[in-house]
Short mmCIF file of C-alpha atoms and ligand atoms in Angstrom, two decimals:
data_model
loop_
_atom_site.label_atom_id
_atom_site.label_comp_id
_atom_site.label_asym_id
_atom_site.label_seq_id
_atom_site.Cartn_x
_atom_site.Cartn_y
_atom_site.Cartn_z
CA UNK T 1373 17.31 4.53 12.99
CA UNK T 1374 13.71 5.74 13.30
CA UNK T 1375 11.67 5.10 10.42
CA UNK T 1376 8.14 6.05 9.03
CA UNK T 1377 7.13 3.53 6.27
CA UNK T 1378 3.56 5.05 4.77
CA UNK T 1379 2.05 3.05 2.80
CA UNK T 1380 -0.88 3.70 0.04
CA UNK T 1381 -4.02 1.81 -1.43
CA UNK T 1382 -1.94 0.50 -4.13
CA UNK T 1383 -1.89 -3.39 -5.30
CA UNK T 1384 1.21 -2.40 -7.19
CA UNK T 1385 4.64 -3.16 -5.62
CA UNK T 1386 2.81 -3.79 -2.24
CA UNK T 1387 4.06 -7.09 -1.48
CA UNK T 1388 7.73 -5.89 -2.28
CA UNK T 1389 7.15 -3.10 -0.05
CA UNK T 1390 5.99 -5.33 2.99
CA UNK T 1391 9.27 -7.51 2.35
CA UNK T 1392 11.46 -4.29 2.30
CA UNK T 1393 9.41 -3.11 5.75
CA UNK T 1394 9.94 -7.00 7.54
CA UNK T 1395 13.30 -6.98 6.58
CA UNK T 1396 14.28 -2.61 8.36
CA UNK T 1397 12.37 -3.68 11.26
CA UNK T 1398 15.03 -6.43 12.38
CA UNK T 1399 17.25 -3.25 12.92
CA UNK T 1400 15.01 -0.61 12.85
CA UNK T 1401 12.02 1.16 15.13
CA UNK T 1402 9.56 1.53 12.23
CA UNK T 1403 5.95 3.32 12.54
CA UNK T 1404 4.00 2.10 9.95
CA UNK T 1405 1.40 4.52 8.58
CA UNK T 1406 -1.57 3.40 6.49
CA UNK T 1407 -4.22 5.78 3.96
CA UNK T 1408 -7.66 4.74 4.52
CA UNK T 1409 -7.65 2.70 1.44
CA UNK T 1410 -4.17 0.90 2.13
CA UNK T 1411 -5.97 -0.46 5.07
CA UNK T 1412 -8.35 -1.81 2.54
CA UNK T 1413 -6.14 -3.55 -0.10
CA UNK T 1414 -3.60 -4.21 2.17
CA UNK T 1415 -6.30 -7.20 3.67
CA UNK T 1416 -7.62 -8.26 0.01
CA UNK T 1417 -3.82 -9.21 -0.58
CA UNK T 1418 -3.43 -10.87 2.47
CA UNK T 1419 -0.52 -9.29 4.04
CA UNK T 1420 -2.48 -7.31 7.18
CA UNK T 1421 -0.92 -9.77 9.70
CA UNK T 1422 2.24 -9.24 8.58
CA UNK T 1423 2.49 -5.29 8.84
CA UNK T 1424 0.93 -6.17 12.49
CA UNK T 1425 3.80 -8.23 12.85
CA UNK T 1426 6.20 -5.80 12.43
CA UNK T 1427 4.71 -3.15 14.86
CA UNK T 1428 3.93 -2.57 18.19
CA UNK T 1429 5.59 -0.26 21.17
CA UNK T 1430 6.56 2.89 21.05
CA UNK T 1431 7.75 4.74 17.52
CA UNK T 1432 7.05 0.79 16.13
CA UNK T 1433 2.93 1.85 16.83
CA UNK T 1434 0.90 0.84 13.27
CA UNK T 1435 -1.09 4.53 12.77
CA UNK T 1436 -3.83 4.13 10.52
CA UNK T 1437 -6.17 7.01 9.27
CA UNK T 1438 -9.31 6.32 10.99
CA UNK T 1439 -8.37 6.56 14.11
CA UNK T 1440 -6.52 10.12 13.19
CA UNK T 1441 -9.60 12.11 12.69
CA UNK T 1442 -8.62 15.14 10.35
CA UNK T 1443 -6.20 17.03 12.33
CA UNK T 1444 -3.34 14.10 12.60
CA UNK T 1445 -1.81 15.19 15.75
CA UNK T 1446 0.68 12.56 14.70
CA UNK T 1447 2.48 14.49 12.16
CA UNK T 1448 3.75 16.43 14.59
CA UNK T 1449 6.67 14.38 14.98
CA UNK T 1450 7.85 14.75 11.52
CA UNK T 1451 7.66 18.41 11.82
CA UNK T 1452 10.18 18.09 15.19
CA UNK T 1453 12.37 16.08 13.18
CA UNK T 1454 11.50 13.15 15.22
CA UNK T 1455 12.23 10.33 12.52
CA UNK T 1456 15.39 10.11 10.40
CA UNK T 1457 13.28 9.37 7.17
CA UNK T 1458 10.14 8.95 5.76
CA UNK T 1459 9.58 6.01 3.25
CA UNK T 1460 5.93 6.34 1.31
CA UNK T 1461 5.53 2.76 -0.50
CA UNK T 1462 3.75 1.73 -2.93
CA UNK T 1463 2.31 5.85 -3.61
CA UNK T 1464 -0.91 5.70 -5.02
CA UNK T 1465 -1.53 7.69 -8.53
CA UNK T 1466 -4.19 9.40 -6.20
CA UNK T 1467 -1.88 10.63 -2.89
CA UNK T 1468 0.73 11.46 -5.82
CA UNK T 1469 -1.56 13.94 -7.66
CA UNK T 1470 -2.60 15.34 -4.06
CA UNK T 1471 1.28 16.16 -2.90
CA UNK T 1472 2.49 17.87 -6.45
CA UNK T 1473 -0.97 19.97 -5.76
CA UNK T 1474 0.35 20.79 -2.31
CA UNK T 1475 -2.93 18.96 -0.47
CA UNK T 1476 -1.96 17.54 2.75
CA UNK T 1477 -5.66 16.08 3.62
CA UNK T 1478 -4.92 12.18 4.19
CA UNK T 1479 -2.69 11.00 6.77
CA UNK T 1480 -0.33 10.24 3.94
CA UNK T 1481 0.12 13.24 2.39
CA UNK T 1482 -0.28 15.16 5.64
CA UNK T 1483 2.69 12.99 7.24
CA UNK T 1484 4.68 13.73 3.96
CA UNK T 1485 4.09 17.81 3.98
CA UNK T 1486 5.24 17.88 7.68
CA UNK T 1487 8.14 15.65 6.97
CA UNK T 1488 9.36 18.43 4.49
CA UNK T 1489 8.98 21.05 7.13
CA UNK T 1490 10.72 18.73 9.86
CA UNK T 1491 13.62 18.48 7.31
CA UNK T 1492 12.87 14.51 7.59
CA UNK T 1493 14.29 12.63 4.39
CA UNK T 1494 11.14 11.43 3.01
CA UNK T 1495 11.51 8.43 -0.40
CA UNK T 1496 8.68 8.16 -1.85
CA UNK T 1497 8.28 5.09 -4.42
CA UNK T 1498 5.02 6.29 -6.99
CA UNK T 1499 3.33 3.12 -9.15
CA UNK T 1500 2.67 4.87 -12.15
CA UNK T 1501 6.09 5.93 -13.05
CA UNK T 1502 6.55 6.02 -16.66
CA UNK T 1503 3.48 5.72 -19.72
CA UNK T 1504 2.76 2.65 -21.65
CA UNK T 1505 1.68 -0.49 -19.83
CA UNK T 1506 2.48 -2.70 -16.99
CA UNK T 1507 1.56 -5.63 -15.27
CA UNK T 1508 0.38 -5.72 -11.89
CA UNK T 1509 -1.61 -8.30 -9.67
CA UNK T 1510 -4.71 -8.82 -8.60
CA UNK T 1511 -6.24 -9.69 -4.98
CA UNK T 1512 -8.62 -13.09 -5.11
CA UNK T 1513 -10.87 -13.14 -7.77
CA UNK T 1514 -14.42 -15.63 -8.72
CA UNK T 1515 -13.55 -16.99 -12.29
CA UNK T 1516 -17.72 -17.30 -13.43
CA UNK T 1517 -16.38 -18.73 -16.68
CA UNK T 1518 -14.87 -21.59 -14.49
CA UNK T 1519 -17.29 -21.70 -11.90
CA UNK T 1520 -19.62 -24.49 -11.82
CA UNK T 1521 -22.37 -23.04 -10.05
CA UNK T 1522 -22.65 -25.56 -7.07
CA UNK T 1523 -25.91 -25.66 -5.29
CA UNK T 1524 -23.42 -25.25 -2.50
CA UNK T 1525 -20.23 -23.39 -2.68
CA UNK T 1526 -17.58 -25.08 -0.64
CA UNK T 1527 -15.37 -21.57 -0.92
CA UNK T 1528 -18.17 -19.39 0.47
CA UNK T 1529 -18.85 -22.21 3.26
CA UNK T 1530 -15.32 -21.93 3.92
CA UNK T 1531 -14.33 -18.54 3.49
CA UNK T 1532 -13.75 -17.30 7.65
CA UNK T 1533 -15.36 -13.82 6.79
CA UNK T 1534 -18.48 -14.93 5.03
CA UNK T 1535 -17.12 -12.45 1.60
CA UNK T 1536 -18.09 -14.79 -1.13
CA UNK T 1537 -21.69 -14.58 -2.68
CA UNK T 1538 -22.11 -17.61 -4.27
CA UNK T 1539 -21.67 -17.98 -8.01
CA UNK T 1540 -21.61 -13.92 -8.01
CA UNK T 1541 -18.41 -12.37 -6.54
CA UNK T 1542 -15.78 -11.65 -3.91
CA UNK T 1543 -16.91 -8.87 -1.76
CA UNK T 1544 -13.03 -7.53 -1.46
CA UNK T 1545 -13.93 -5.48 1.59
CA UNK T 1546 -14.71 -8.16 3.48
CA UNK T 1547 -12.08 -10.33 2.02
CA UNK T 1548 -9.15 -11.07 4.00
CA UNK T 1549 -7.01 -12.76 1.53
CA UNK T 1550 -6.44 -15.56 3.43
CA UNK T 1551 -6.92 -17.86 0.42
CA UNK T 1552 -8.82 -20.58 1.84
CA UNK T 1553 -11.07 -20.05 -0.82
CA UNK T 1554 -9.05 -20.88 -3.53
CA UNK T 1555 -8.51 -24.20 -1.75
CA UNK T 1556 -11.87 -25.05 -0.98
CA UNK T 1557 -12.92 -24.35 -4.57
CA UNK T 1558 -13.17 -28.42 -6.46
CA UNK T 1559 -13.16 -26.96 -9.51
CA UNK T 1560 -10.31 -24.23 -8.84
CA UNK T 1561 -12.62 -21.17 -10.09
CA UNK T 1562 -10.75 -18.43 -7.50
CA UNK T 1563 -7.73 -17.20 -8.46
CA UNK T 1564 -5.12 -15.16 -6.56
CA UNK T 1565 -2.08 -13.16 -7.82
CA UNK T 1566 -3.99 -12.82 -11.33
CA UNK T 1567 -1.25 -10.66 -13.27
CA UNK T 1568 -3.38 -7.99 -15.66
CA UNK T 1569 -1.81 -5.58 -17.71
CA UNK T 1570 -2.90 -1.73 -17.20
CA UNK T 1571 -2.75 1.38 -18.80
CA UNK T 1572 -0.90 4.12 -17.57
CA UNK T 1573 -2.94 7.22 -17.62
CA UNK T 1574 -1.24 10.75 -18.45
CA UNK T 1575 -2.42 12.90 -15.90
CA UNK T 1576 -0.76 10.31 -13.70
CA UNK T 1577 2.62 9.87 -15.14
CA UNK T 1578 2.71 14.04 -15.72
CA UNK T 1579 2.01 14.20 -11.63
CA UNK T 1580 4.90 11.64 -11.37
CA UNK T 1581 7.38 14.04 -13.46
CA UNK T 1582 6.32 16.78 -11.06
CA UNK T 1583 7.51 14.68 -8.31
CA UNK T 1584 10.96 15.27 -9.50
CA UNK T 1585 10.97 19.25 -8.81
CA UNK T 1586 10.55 18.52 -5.17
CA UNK T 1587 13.37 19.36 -3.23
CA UNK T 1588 12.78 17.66 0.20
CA UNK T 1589 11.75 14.92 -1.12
CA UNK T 1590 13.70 11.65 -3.76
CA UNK T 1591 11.73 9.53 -5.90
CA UNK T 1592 13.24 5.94 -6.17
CA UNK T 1593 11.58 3.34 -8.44
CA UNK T 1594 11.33 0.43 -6.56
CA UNK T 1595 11.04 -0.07 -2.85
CA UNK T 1596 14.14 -2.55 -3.05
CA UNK T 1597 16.35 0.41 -3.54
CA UNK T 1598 15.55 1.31 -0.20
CA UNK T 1599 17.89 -1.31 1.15
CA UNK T 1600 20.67 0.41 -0.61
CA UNK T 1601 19.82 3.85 0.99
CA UNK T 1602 19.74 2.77 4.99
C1 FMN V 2364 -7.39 -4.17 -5.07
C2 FMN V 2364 -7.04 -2.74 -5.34
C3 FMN V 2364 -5.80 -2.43 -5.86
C4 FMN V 2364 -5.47 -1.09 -6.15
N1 FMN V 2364 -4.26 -0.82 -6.69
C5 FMN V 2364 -3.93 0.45 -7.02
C6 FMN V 2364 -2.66 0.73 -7.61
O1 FMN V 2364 -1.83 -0.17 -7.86
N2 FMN V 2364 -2.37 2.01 -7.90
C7 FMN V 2364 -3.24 3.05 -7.63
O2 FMN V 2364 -2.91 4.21 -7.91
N3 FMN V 2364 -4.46 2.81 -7.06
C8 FMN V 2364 -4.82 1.54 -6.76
N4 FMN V 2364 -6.05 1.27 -6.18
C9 FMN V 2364 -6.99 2.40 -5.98
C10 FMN V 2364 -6.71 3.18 -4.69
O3 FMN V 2364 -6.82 2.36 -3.55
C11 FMN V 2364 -7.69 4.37 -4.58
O4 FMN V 2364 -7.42 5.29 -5.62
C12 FMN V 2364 -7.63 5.09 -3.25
O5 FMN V 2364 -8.57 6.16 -3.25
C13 FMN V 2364 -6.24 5.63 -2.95
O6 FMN V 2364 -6.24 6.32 -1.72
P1 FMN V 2364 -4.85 6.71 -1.01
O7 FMN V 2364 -4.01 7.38 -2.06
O8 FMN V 2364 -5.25 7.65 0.06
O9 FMN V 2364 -4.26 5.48 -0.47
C14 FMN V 2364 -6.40 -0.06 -5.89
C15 FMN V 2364 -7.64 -0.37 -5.33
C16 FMN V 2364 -7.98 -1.70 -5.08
C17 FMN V 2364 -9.33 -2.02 -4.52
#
């Protein structure tokens, strides 16, 4: 099969959604397509390399929205029907609220309106699904309660792209989430995988329910349903 995995700048189910993604690409040609801001988070959680590991050739390319420009020529294989589906995990609350408003400005959502033209199957798994609260994790983070303040900081001496100010803060968009910080650290003051719990908001949630309507398009809950599906 030919398969175009989008993915958003969500936190939330990412890492599940990378498994799902290494796991298709044994036996499928996947084209990986990240939003601006996926190509972001997808560093501070450390799983870049492995979405580059999983690409490369032709309909396997990694498309990311920089090097689009606005008009995303790209898309113009969904509207020839050139993929057999279109998978869009984890959906930001933000690319969510753009598709139920019919906006097709991001590569994501532009890739997803020209899927429905292209009669292309398009899943799309949304993070904020239903209200109340839920847990989700968080990329490396400086504890200052634990941190001791060292005259020198062994994880900002360490860290390979020079994104830790001392006794301050992670600069995330330098961070690569390698996690040789949290290593380095004596006194074990970085954290990764912090679980939080978060609020769902209800503009979200109500652009989730409008989801539903959508004829060309299913929303699953989880990206491991996907596996079901192919
Ligand atoms: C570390 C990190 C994690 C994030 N996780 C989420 C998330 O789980 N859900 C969400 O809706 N937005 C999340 N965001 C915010 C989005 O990246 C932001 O709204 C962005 O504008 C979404 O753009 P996109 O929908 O084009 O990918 C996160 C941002 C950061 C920095």
């Amino acid at each position: 099969m030919k398969i175009a995995w989008g993915i958003t700048g969500a936190g939330h189910l990412l890492q599940d959604s990378v498994e799902i993604l290494e796991m298709l690409s044994m036996d499928h040609k996947i084209t990986v397509f990240l939003s601006g801001a996926a190509e972001e988070v997808i560093k501070m959680y450390g799983l870049y390399e492995r979405v580059i590991n999983v690409t490369g050739g032709y309909y396997r390319e990694l498309v990311i929205e920089a090097e689009q420009k606005s008009s995303y020529p790209i898309a113009g294989r969904f509207s020839l029907g050139k993929y057999d589906l279109l998978v869009v995990s984890p959906t930001t609350s933000n690319t969510i609220g753009k598709i139920v408003n019919g906006i097709a400005d991001t590569l994501i959502t532009n890739i997803i309106a020209q899927a429905g033209k292209g009669n292309v199957k398009t899943y799309i798994i949304p993070v904020d699904l239903e209200s109340g609260i839920i847990e989700t994790v968080l990329p490396s983070k400086l504890e200052l309660e634990i941190c001791q303040k060292c005259e020198t900081c062994a994880a900002a001496t360490a860290c390979p792209s020079a994104a830790i100010t001392p006794r301050m803060e992670i600069n995330l968009l330098q961070c690569q989430g390698c996690g040789t910080c949290q290593i380095a650290c004596p006194f074990d003051a970085i954290k990764g995988g912090k679980k939080i719990k978060i609020h769902m908001r209800n503009v979200d949630i109500s652009n989730t329910r409008k989801l539903y309507e959508f004829e060309e398009l299913e929303v699953l809950k989880h990206p491991l349903e996907i596996k079901k599906l192919i």
